[in-house]
XYZ file of N, CA and C in Angstrom:
858
model
N 63.709 83.585 74.954
C 64.899 83.993 75.684
C 65.174 85.477 75.508
N 65.080 85.958 74.274
C 65.340 87.362 74.013
C 64.321 88.253 74.726
N 63.057 87.827 74.736
C 62.010 88.587 75.420
C 62.276 88.641 76.920
N 62.665 87.511 77.500
C 62.978 87.473 78.939
C 64.177 88.363 79.254
N 65.174 88.332 78.361
C 66.367 89.165 78.546
C 65.982 90.642 78.542
N 65.102 91.031 77.611
C 64.672 92.425 77.515
C 63.875 92.862 78.743
N 63.302 91.896 79.460
C 62.571 92.185 80.691
C 63.462 92.055 81.934
N 64.770 91.876 81.700
C 65.753 91.699 82.783
C 65.479 90.457 83.624
N 64.831 89.470 83.030
C 64.571 88.196 83.723
C 65.652 87.211 83.294
N 66.827 87.327 83.929
C 67.963 86.524 83.497
C 67.797 85.022 83.758
N 67.211 84.614 84.888
C 67.009 83.169 85.065
C 66.176 82.561 83.935
N 65.096 83.260 83.536
C 64.267 82.741 82.437
C 65.032 82.771 81.127
N 65.797 83.850 80.888
C 66.570 83.943 79.655
C 67.542 82.772 79.532
N 68.222 82.451 80.641
C 69.166 81.324 80.605
C 68.437 80.000 80.400
N 67.298 79.847 81.056
C 66.543 78.585 80.925
C 66.102 78.365 79.488
N 65.608 79.418 78.832
C 65.176 79.287 77.429
C 66.361 79.017 76.509
N 67.482 79.667 76.778
C 68.677 79.436 75.960
C 69.159 77.994 76.093
N 69.125 77.474 77.319
C 69.531 76.082 77.527
C 68.662 75.127 76.705
N 67.359 75.427 76.678
C 66.442 74.590 75.879
C 66.750 74.720 74.390
N 66.988 75.953 73.937
C 67.264 76.180 72.516
C 68.531 75.453 72.084
N 69.556 75.504 72.935
C 70.809 74.814 72.609
C 70.621 73.304 72.626
N 69.900 72.821 73.625
C 69.693 71.372 73.746
C 68.901 70.807 72.582
N 67.935 71.560 72.063
C 67.125 71.081 70.932
C 67.952 70.937 69.659
N 69.028 71.706 69.555
C 69.947 71.591 68.421
C 69.222 71.698 67.082
N 68.257 72.610 67.016
C 67.425 72.721 65.806
C 67.612 74.052 65.089
N 68.444 74.915 65.643
C 68.692 76.210 65.005
C 69.694 76.048 63.868
N 69.718 77.044 62.973
C 70.792 77.047 61.968
C 72.116 77.276 62.687
N 73.194 77.090 61.991
C 74.516 77.097 62.608
C 74.794 78.412 63.341
N 74.560 79.538 62.666
C 74.829 80.828 63.293
C 73.940 81.059 64.512
N 72.647 80.695 64.403
C 71.721 80.865 65.514
C 72.128 80.026 66.709
N 72.544 78.794 66.448
C 72.979 77.891 67.524
C 74.201 78.459 68.247
N 75.166 78.929 67.469
C 76.395 79.448 68.077
C 76.125 80.727 68.867
N 75.263 81.594 68.343
C 74.934 82.817 69.064
C 74.205 82.518 70.372
N 73.324 81.519 70.334
C 72.615 81.119 71.554
C 73.600 80.568 72.585
N 74.544 79.782 72.123
C 75.548 79.194 73.004
C 76.422 80.277 73.636
N 76.832 81.251 72.833
C 77.661 82.338 73.341
C 76.889 83.184 74.354
N 75.643 83.501 74.028
C 74.846 84.328 74.944
C 74.614 83.601 76.261
N 74.339 82.290 76.189
C 74.144 81.496 77.399
C 75.407 81.514 78.259
N 76.553 81.320 77.626
C 77.823 81.329 78.363
C 78.052 82.677 79.035
N 77.792 83.757 78.321
C 78.003 85.090 78.880
C 77.095 85.353 80.078
N 75.829 84.970 79.969
C 74.897 85.190 81.081
C 75.300 84.360 82.295
N 75.739 83.139 82.066
C 76.172 82.292 83.180
C 77.417 82.874 83.856
N 78.364 83.344 83.061
C 79.584 83.912 83.624
C 79.287 85.207 84.382
N 78.371 86.012 83.862
C 77.977 87.237 84.564
C 77.364 86.931 85.917
N 76.679 85.792 86.025
C 76.056 85.389 87.289
C 76.991 84.522 88.133
N 78.280 84.517 87.759
C 79.316 83.758 88.482
C 79.033 82.265 88.506
N 78.334 81.780 87.487
C 78.171 80.336 87.283
C 79.332 79.889 86.389
N 80.508 79.872 87.011
C 81.720 79.757 86.216
C 81.884 78.408 85.518
N 81.562 77.336 86.198
C 81.797 76.028 85.588
C 80.923 75.809 84.349
N 79.585 75.942 84.450
C 78.780 75.769 83.242
C 79.056 76.851 82.203
N 79.303 78.079 82.672
C 79.588 79.165 81.748
C 80.850 78.917 80.955
N 81.900 78.454 81.631
C 83.152 78.176 80.936
C 83.003 76.988 79.988
N 82.252 75.983 80.415
C 82.026 74.816 79.544
C 81.321 75.237 78.259
N 80.305 76.081 78.381
C 79.575 76.535 77.195
C 80.423 77.468 76.339
N 81.246 78.285 76.972
C 82.123 79.177 76.215
C 83.163 78.368 75.440
N 83.760 77.370 76.087
C 84.729 76.511 75.399
C 84.070 75.764 74.238
N 82.832 75.337 74.442
C 82.104 74.648 73.372
C 81.883 75.593 72.193
N 81.503 76.846 72.504
C 81.314 77.841 71.449
C 82.614 78.072 70.682
N 83.717 78.281 71.412
C 84.994 78.544 70.755
C 85.446 77.367 69.911
N 85.197 76.153 70.405
C 85.576 74.954 69.661
C 84.741 74.790 68.398
N 83.412 74.925 68.533
C 82.528 74.689 67.398
C 82.608 75.802 66.356
N 82.880 77.024 66.819
C 82.955 78.147 65.874
C 84.356 78.348 65.325
N 85.351 77.770 66.004
C 86.762 77.992 65.670
C 87.088 79.491 65.667
N 86.414 80.234 66.531
C 86.569 81.685 66.554
C 87.918 82.098 67.141
N 88.549 83.046 66.482
C 89.739 83.713 67.026
C 89.448 85.205 67.213
N 88.166 85.537 67.254
C 87.742 86.918 67.464
C 88.224 87.379 68.840
N 88.984 88.469 68.906
C 89.504 88.917 70.209
C 88.401 89.236 71.218
N 87.234 89.681 70.732
C 86.118 89.967 71.638
C 85.620 88.692 72.315
N 85.723 87.562 71.636
C 85.333 86.277 72.218
C 86.420 85.769 73.166
N 87.666 85.919 72.737
C 88.776 85.433 73.558
C 88.871 86.198 74.874
N 88.567 87.497 74.826
C 88.693 88.300 76.044
C 87.658 87.861 77.078
N 86.509 87.373 76.614
C 85.492 86.864 77.549
C 86.081 85.697 78.343
N 86.775 84.815 77.634
C 87.375 83.660 78.320
C 88.498 84.104 79.259
N 89.337 85.020 78.784
C 90.432 85.485 79.625
C 89.941 86.132 80.901
N 88.890 86.934 80.778
C 88.328 87.597 81.953
C 87.712 86.592 82.913
N 87.011 85.591 82.357
C 86.389 84.574 83.203
C 87.451 83.774 83.959
N 88.527 83.415 83.272
C 89.607 82.670 83.929
C 90.239 83.512 85.038
N 90.382 84.807 84.788
C 90.921 85.692 85.823
C 89.997 85.725 87.035
N 88.695 85.861 86.785
C 87.729 85.913 87.877
C 87.679 84.591 88.645
N 88.000 83.506 87.963
C 88.050 82.197 88.612
C 89.383 81.972 89.326
N 90.266 83.002 89.279
C 91.596 82.964 89.897
C 92.485 81.918 89.249
N 92.235 81.635 87.972
C 93.082 80.730 87.201
C 94.000 81.602 86.340
N 94.882 82.326 87.043
C 95.661 83.381 86.402
C 96.613 82.847 85.331
N 97.288 81.720 85.620
C 98.240 81.179 84.657
C 97.552 80.787 83.357
N 96.304 80.324 83.452
C 95.544 79.972 82.249
C 95.019 81.224 81.549
N 94.731 82.264 82.316
C 94.188 83.493 81.731
C 95.225 84.203 80.875
N 96.484 84.171 81.299
C 97.521 84.967 80.626
C 97.640 84.669 79.131
N 97.820 83.395 78.690
C 97.955 83.163 77.239
C 96.701 83.515 76.453
N 95.533 83.359 77.060
C 94.289 83.713 76.371
C 94.212 85.225 76.183
N 94.562 85.968 77.225
C 94.560 87.424 77.123
C 95.607 87.900 76.115
N 96.771 87.273 76.128
C 97.805 87.626 75.153
C 97.310 87.397 73.725
N 96.624 86.272 73.515
C 96.095 85.955 72.192
C 95.057 86.984 71.749
N 94.180 87.375 72.671
C 93.150 88.362 72.346
C 93.778 89.700 71.975
N 94.766 90.117 72.744
C 95.433 91.403 72.497
C 96.182 91.367 71.166
N 96.868 90.262 70.904
C 97.619 90.133 69.657
C 96.702 90.095 68.435
N 95.504 89.532 68.616
C 94.575 89.387 67.486
C 93.812 90.664 67.179
N 93.918 91.653 68.056
C 93.152 92.888 67.881
C 94.031 93.980 67.273
N 93.483 94.677 66.281
C 94.213 95.798 65.680
C 94.335 96.952 66.670
N 93.331 97.125 67.514
C 93.334 98.176 68.533
C 92.843 97.601 69.858
N 93.700 96.853 70.552
C 93.265 96.275 71.834
C 92.911 97.363 72.837
N 91.867 97.126 73.588
C 91.425 98.112 74.574
C 92.382 98.141 75.755
N 92.503 99.316 76.371
C 93.415 99.439 77.508
C 93.011 98.542 78.668
N 91.687 98.342 78.843
C 91.281 97.492 79.967
C 91.671 96.030 79.737
N 91.896 95.639 78.473
C 92.400 94.294 78.214
C 93.840 94.184 78.716
N 94.639 95.188 78.417
C 96.020 95.194 78.896
C 96.076 95.288 80.415
N 95.160 96.044 80.992
C 95.110 96.142 82.455
C 94.776 94.793 83.080
N 93.900 94.049 82.416
C 93.548 92.716 82.900
C 94.755 91.784 82.794
N 95.493 91.896 81.697
C 96.710 91.091 81.545
C 97.723 91.457 82.616
N 97.882 92.746 82.867
C 98.788 93.201 83.923
C 98.388 92.611 85.267
N 97.078 92.642 85.568
C 96.599 92.100 86.842
C 96.819 90.599 86.933
N 96.649 89.902 85.814
C 96.877 88.449 85.807
C 98.346 88.133 86.064
N 99.237 88.885 85.427
C 100.671 88.711 85.679
C 100.980 88.959 87.154
N 100.453 90.065 87.676
C 100.726 90.437 89.058
C 100.212 89.374 90.025
N 99.001 88.864 89.757
C 98.395 87.874 90.652
C 99.086 86.526 90.575
N 99.826 86.295 89.491
C 100.580 85.040 89.375
C 102.058 85.266 89.703
N 102.345 86.386 90.388
C 103.694 86.717 90.865
C 104.706 86.879 89.740
N 104.243 87.301 88.573
C 105.139 87.611 87.463
C 105.276 89.139 87.393
N 105.964 89.688 88.400
C 106.010 91.140 88.580
C 106.690 91.843 87.411
N 107.761 91.259 86.886
C 108.469 91.882 85.772
C 107.589 92.039 84.550
N 106.827 90.988 84.235
C 105.928 91.039 83.079
C 104.794 92.041 83.321
N 104.277 92.057 84.550
C 103.211 93.007 84.887
C 103.714 94.439 84.757
N 104.938 94.686 85.206
C 105.518 96.023 85.111
C 105.683 96.448 83.656
N 106.107 95.514 82.798
C 106.281 95.837 81.378
C 104.961 96.263 80.745
N 103.883 95.564 81.081
C 102.560 95.929 80.546
C 102.128 97.277 81.097
N 102.358 97.505 82.392
C 101.985 98.783 83.008
C 102.706 99.949 82.331
N 103.979 99.748 81.983
C 104.744 100.787 81.284
C 104.128 101.088 79.926
N 103.762 100.040 79.209
C 103.156 100.233 77.887
C 101.866 101.039 77.979
N 101.031 100.684 78.947
C 99.754 101.391 79.115
C 100.002 102.862 79.465
N 100.935 103.096 80.397
C 101.212 104.461 80.841
C 101.808 105.303 79.720
N 102.669 104.704 78.904
C 103.287 105.442 77.794
C 102.257 105.817 76.736
N 101.274 104.952 76.525
C 100.230 105.244 75.543
C 99.231 106.271 76.064
N 99.152 106.388 77.396
C 98.154 107.273 78.012
C 98.819 108.182 79.042
N 99.696 109.088 78.582
C 100.449 109.901 79.544
C 99.580 110.823 80.395
N 98.378 111.153 79.928
C 97.506 112.040 80.698
C 96.469 111.279 81.523
N 96.512 109.944 81.484
C 95.559 109.110 82.224
C 96.115 108.857 83.626
N 95.531 109.502 84.622
C 96.030 109.378 85.993
C 96.008 107.944 86.481
N 94.929 107.217 86.176
C 94.819 105.847 86.653
C 95.937 104.973 86.090
N 96.273 105.175 84.819
C 97.355 104.402 84.207
C 98.684 104.704 84.894
N 98.903 105.975 85.242
C 100.154 106.356 85.905
C 100.220 105.787 87.327
N 99.092 105.810 88.040
C 99.071 105.277 89.399
C 99.273 103.762 89.386
N 98.681 103.080 88.402
C 98.902 101.639 88.263
C 100.383 101.347 88.023
N 101.028 102.187 87.205
C 102.461 102.006 86.954
C 103.248 102.191 88.249
N 102.900 103.212 89.029
C 103.592 103.426 90.307
C 103.403 102.226 91.228
N 102.206 101.666 91.253
C 101.930 100.489 92.093
C 102.782 99.298 91.664
N 102.946 99.129 90.356
C 103.760 98.016 89.871
C 105.237 98.245 90.197
N 105.695 99.495 90.119
C 107.069 99.785 90.538
C 107.253 99.429 92.017
N 106.233 99.728 92.830
C 106.316 99.397 94.248
C 106.419 97.891 94.442
N 105.597 97.129 93.697
C 105.654 95.673 93.814
C 107.017 95.139 93.407
N 107.630 95.822 92.437
C 108.960 95.405 91.981
C 110.066 95.969 92.863
N 109.684 96.653 93.951
C 110.629 97.247 94.900
C 111.516 98.290 94.220
N 110.944 98.988 93.258
C 111.653 100.079 92.575
C 111.031 101.396 93.050
N 111.365 101.745 94.293
C 110.697 102.866 94.947
C 111.025 104.206 94.311
N 112.238 104.374 93.832
C 112.606 105.643 93.205
C 111.738 105.918 91.979
N 111.532 104.867 91.154
C 110.708 105.036 89.954
C 109.251 105.276 90.323
N 108.775 104.564 91.352
C 107.395 104.770 91.812
C 107.204 106.201 92.289
N 108.176 106.696 93.047
C 108.094 108.065 93.559
C 108.083 109.072 92.423
N 108.903 108.842 91.384
C 108.982 109.784 90.259
C 107.642 109.902 89.548
N 106.970 108.763 89.362
C 105.667 108.775 88.678
C 104.642 109.536 89.508
N 104.567 109.232 90.803
C 103.581 109.877 91.665
C 103.898 111.355 91.878
N 105.184 111.674 91.963
C 105.572 113.072 92.171
C 105.215 113.922 90.955
N 105.328 113.327 89.765
C 104.935 114.050 88.553
C 103.446 114.377 88.584
N 102.644 113.437 89.079
C 101.201 113.685 89.207
C 100.933 114.777 90.243
N 101.685 114.754 91.337
C 101.495 115.774 92.383
C 101.873 117.153 91.858
N 102.976 117.225 91.132
C 103.419 118.500 90.563
C 102.382 119.067 89.604
N 101.716 118.156 88.891
C 100.687 118.577 87.933
C 99.346 118.853 88.602
N 99.293 118.696 89.942
C 98.055 118.958 90.669
C 96.986 117.903 90.467
N 97.402 116.679 90.107
C 96.436 115.631 89.794
C 96.108 114.724 90.976
N 96.822 114.882 92.080
C 96.513 114.063 93.255
C 95.405 114.756 94.058
N 94.256 114.118 94.136
C 93.135 114.738 94.854
C 92.335 113.735 95.670
N 92.905 112.532 95.865
C 92.230 111.517 96.664
C 93.135 111.086 97.814
N 92.517 110.717 98.924
C 93.289 110.334 100.108
C 94.244 109.185 99.823
N 93.735 108.151 99.128
C 94.589 106.980 98.886
C 95.800 107.330 98.034
N 95.692 108.362 97.192
C 96.823 108.763 96.362
C 97.919 109.402 97.216
N 97.515 110.273 98.151
C 98.502 110.863 99.048
C 99.121 109.799 99.963
N 98.300 108.857 100.410
C 98.834 107.783 101.251
C 99.839 106.939 100.474
N 99.519 106.670 99.214
C 100.437 105.878 98.393
C 101.766 106.598 98.236
N 101.704 107.906 97.987
C 102.951 108.649 97.769
C 103.785 108.741 99.039
N 103.165 109.077 100.172
C 104.005 109.183 101.376
C 104.506 107.813 101.820
N 103.757 106.739 101.512
C 104.225 105.384 101.825
C 105.438 105.018 100.976
N 105.431 105.458 99.720
C 106.587 105.225 98.850
C 107.814 105.907 99.436
N 107.663 107.173 99.813
C 108.797 107.897 100.373
C 109.233 107.304 101.707
N 108.274 106.814 102.498
C 108.618 106.201 103.786
C 109.455 104.942 103.601
N 109.324 104.311 102.443
C 110.101 103.109 102.145
C 111.300 103.397 101.248
N 111.628 104.678 101.099
C 112.770 105.096 100.302
C 113.818 105.706 101.223
N 115.057 105.341 101.043
C 116.114 105.805 101.925
C 116.296 107.315 101.825
N 116.424 107.943 102.991
C 116.701 109.385 103.098
C 115.612 110.254 102.446
N 114.374 109.805 102.512
C 113.282 110.578 101.908
C 112.307 111.099 102.959
N 112.778 111.207 104.220
C 111.885 111.652 105.298
C 111.322 113.052 105.043
N 112.139 113.933 104.461
C 111.661 115.295 104.189
C 110.497 115.269 103.200
N 110.544 114.334 102.261
C 109.457 114.202 101.291
C 108.191 113.687 101.969
N 108.343 112.765 102.912
C 107.190 112.276 103.677
C 106.505 113.444 104.373
N 107.306 114.268 105.020
C 106.775 115.425 105.741
C 106.037 116.364 104.790
N 106.657 116.624 103.644
C 106.074 117.552 102.669
C 104.732 117.040 102.149
N 104.692 115.758 101.788
C 103.468 115.178 101.214
C 102.352 115.142 102.260
N 102.674 114.702 103.477
C 101.643 114.609 104.518
C 101.096 115.992 104.862
N 101.978 116.941 105.053
C 101.505 118.283 105.413
C 100.672 118.898 104.288
N 101.059 118.651 103.057
C 100.262 119.156 101.937
C 98.885 118.504 101.930
N 98.858 117.176 102.131
C 97.580 116.466 102.151
C 96.677 116.923 103.276
N 97.269 117.186 104.456
C 96.481 117.671 105.587
C 95.972 119.085 105.340
N 96.825 119.927 104.777
C 96.431 121.317 104.499
C 95.278 121.365 103.500
N 95.339 120.486 102.505
C 94.278 120.439 101.494
C 93.000 119.796 102.021
N 93.108 119.120 103.159
C 91.955 118.404 103.689
C 91.713 117.084 102.985
N 92.696 116.621 102.220
C 92.572 115.345 101.501
C 92.916 114.186 102.429
N 93.976 114.362 103.207
C 94.375 113.328 104.167
C 93.596 113.476 105.464
N 93.112 112.360 105.985
C 92.448 112.376 107.284
C 93.488 112.413 108.396
N 93.130 113.085 109.477
C 94.035 113.175 110.620
C 93.890 111.903 111.457
N 94.573 110.836 111.020
C 94.453 109.569 111.731
C 95.807 109.114 112.274
N 95.785 107.977 112.936
C 96.977 107.473 113.617
C 98.144 107.256 112.669
N 97.903 106.573 111.543
C 98.988 106.241 110.622
C 99.640 107.493 110.058
N 98.828 108.496 109.726
C 99.367 109.742 109.174
C 100.273 110.428 110.191
N 99.783 110.579 111.427
C 100.584 111.290 112.430
C 101.799 110.476 112.865
N 101.684 109.157 112.874
C 102.847 108.331 113.229
C 103.942 108.479 112.173
N 103.573 108.405 110.888
C 104.559 108.575 109.820
C 105.190 109.965 109.884
N 104.374 110.958 110.194
C 104.878 112.324 110.292
C 105.850 112.457 111.467
N 105.484 111.891 112.617
C 106.344 111.962 113.793
C 107.686 111.297 113.540
N 107.662 110.100 112.968
C 108.906 109.379 112.713
C 109.803 110.139 111.742
N 109.185 110.730 110.725
C 109.970 111.464 109.729
C 110.584 112.719 110.335
N 109.822 113.422 111.160
C 110.383 114.579 111.851
C 111.553 114.152 112.748
N 111.364 113.046 113.456
C 112.391 112.592 114.401
C 113.697 112.246 113.682
N 113.574 111.530 112.559
C 114.779 111.101 111.835
C 115.430 112.240 111.068
N 114.750 113.363 110.946
C 115.382 114.552 110.363
C 115.779 115.547 111.459
N 115.785 115.063 112.706
C 116.241 115.820 113.879
C 115.398 117.060 114.146
N 114.147 116.986 113.768
C 113.195 118.062 114.102
C 112.351 117.533 115.264
N 112.991 117.444 116.416
C 112.436 116.704 117.547
C 111.168 117.364 118.092
N 111.163 118.680 118.196
C 109.986 119.359 118.750
C 108.750 119.077 117.897
N 108.931 119.111 116.559
C 107.798 118.835 115.671
C 107.401 117.357 115.735
N 108.407 116.498 115.943
C 108.118 115.073 116.095
C 107.264 114.831 117.332
N 107.598 115.513 118.424
C 106.835 115.369 119.663
C 105.390 115.813 119.457
N 105.217 116.931 118.777
C 103.858 117.415 118.515
C 103.053 116.386 117.710
N 103.694 115.771 116.720
C 102.995 114.773 115.903
C 102.699 113.519 116.717
N 103.647 113.100 117.568
C 103.415 111.929 118.420
C 102.267 112.187 119.399
N 102.174 113.431 119.883
C 101.082 113.758 120.797
C 99.716 113.622 120.115
N 99.686 113.859 118.816
C 98.442 113.692 118.070
C 98.197 112.226 117.725
N 99.287 111.485 117.498
C 99.151 110.069 117.128
C 98.766 109.200 118.325
N 99.343 109.479 119.485
C 99.197 108.594 120.640
C 97.748 108.344 121.063
N 96.893 109.374 121.160
C 95.501 109.099 121.567
C 94.735 108.254 120.545
N 95.210 108.257 119.308
C 94.531 107.507 118.241
C 95.078 106.095 118.081
N 96.143 105.763 118.814
C 96.802 104.472 118.643
C 95.976 103.351 119.271
N 96.142 102.104 118.782
C 95.359 100.992 119.325
C 95.809 100.544 120.712
N 97.024 100.937 121.118
C 97.529 100.554 122.445
C 98.457 101.662 122.949
N 99.141 101.362 124.045
C 99.962 102.384 124.685
C 101.369 102.521 124.162
N 101.719 101.787 123.093
C 103.100 101.802 122.611
C 103.528 103.196 122.146
N 102.639 103.900 121.457
C 103.006 105.230 120.957
C 103.194 106.208 122.104
N 102.334 106.111 123.122
C 102.531 106.957 124.305
C 103.888 106.668 124.954
N 104.284 105.393 124.998
C 105.565 105.041 125.609
C 106.728 105.612 124.795
N 106.638 105.529 123.466
C 107.688 106.123 122.632
C 107.751 107.628 122.837
N 106.575 108.249 122.956
C 106.533 109.686 123.234
C 107.203 109.985 124.578
N 106.917 109.165 125.580
C 107.520 109.366 126.899
C 109.043 109.270 126.828
N 109.544 108.314 126.057
C 111.001 108.162 125.925
C 111.639 109.401 125.296
N 110.998 109.907 124.229
C 111.549 111.083 123.550
C 111.481 112.306 124.469
N 110.373 112.477 125.165
C 110.251 113.595 126.106
C 111.309 113.496 127.205
N 111.560 112.275 127.661
C 112.598 112.064 128.684
C 113.963 112.455 128.144
N 114.249 112.055 126.890
C 115.551 112.386 126.301
C 115.715 113.887 126.112
N 114.592 114.592 125.992
C 114.633 116.051 125.856
C 114.550 116.757 127.218
N 114.599 115.946 128.273
C 114.571 116.475 129.637
C 113.266 117.203 129.958
N 112.192 116.744 129.329
C 110.854 117.288 129.622
C 110.153 116.265 130.526
N 110.670 116.194 131.769
C 110.322 115.095 132.668
C 108.836 115.064 133.045
N 108.224 116.170 133.451
C 106.794 116.095 133.808
C 105.930 115.583 132.653
N 106.229 116.047 131.436
C 105.480 115.578 130.272
C 105.755 114.100 130.000
N 107.003 113.691 130.217
C 107.370 112.291 130.005
C 106.608 111.385 130.966
N 106.518 111.810 132.246
C 105.776 111.017 133.230
C 104.316 110.865 132.811
N 103.708 111.964 132.387
C 102.296 111.914 132.000
C 102.091 111.000 130.789
N 103.000 111.054 129.826
C 102.895 110.181 128.651
C 103.036 108.718 129.057
N 103.928 108.443 130.004
C 104.113 107.076 130.493
C 102.855 106.577 131.198
N 102.233 107.453 131.988
C 100.973 107.068 132.646
C 99.904 106.748 131.603
N 99.842 107.561 130.559
C 98.869 107.325 129.493
C 99.148 105.991 128.783
N 100.433 105.657 128.656
C 100.802 104.378 128.030
C 100.249 103.209 128.827
N 100.411 103.268 130.142
C 99.899 102.183 130.992
C 98.380 102.176 131.008
N 97.777 103.353 131.009
C 96.316 103.430 131.042
C 95.705 102.871 129.763
N 96.368 103.106 128.657
C 95.851 102.630 127.361
C 96.079 101.129 127.213
N 97.126 100.620 127.854
C 97.391 99.182 127.825
C 98.184 98.765 126.610
N 98.891 97.659 126.765
C 99.566 97.051 125.632
C 100.939 97.566 125.272
N 101.613 98.438 126.067
C 102.973 98.801 125.678
C 103.868 97.571 125.802
N 104.840 97.408 124.905
C 105.659 96.189 124.926
C 106.478 96.038 126.202
N 106.850 97.162 126.820
C 107.647 97.100 128.044
C 107.024 98.017 129.100
N 105.990 97.531 129.794
C 105.352 98.376 130.807
C 106.322 98.800 131.910
N 107.363 97.991 132.141
C 108.327 98.357 133.180
C 109.084 99.629 132.794
N 109.266 99.861 131.467
C 109.922 101.094 131.023
C 109.044 102.299 131.339
N 107.747 102.140 131.131
C 106.819 103.227 131.457
C 106.876 103.526 132.950
N 106.918 102.481 133.762
C 106.937 102.680 135.214
C 108.217 103.383 135.663
N 109.340 103.051 135.017
C 110.608 103.716 135.364
C 110.516 105.224 135.099
N 109.884 105.583 133.983
C 109.766 107.007 133.661
C 108.841 107.701 134.662
N 107.782 107.013 135.057
C 106.849 107.579 136.047
C 107.548 107.830 137.369
N 108.477 106.943 137.720
C 109.169 107.024 139.018
C 110.347 107.986 139.027
N 110.609 108.643 137.896
C 111.728 109.582 137.829
C 111.541 110.711 138.844
N 112.638 111.113 139.437
C 112.628 112.223 140.388
C 112.873 113.532 139.670
């Protein structure tokens, strides 16, 4: 088995281990190590049922409370989407370790989150972030948990601190931050600031969602001309004619009738506006 493992022949390694365990002729330590290795290889290959059975047998026969062994079970239960069962095992592993690894706590946080225990997940995320104030991933995970808990102000504070420190350099990070502000009352100016910064840096892609969020934020801050410019960029990228129709309405309200008519025509040409009759009314304006 060991020779096959060293040759990266995992099917053979597992087959030999199964034989070694079945023969039951090894000394106690050798038998238990073979059982543990077999369980680990099976779990790595997503053979969850036999892998978990062998892991439980190992834990029972060895009476092990080693956190390194317990974390294997907790991770396997998480991967099997048995989150409620994973949580106490992960808690036990973390409690039994003098220096639990951060990824163990992250796994516990994910298990809490996946079992809709948002408060508990947030508490773990806070602990991880406090222990690792310079770890961007830990801070972003904390912001995500604040979002799940509908605590947008706290989520924004965490992400804004990263932005101030110049640590935001990925598209998804800028999207996360402007989405937080978009879901925060009276934060339209922040949406505008974050999006424009992301576009200027070339981090944010010039896509429909970005320009739509920008247009709406400009509009609600009464910067109508800039909103129109953003809508003009969003509309051709939209999946249907609804954005063109909204643009036509705003242009009409600004008494820019020729432009409004053209936007309405584009709405009908693109298809799918919720009220095509509204587009036609704008087209028919004198």
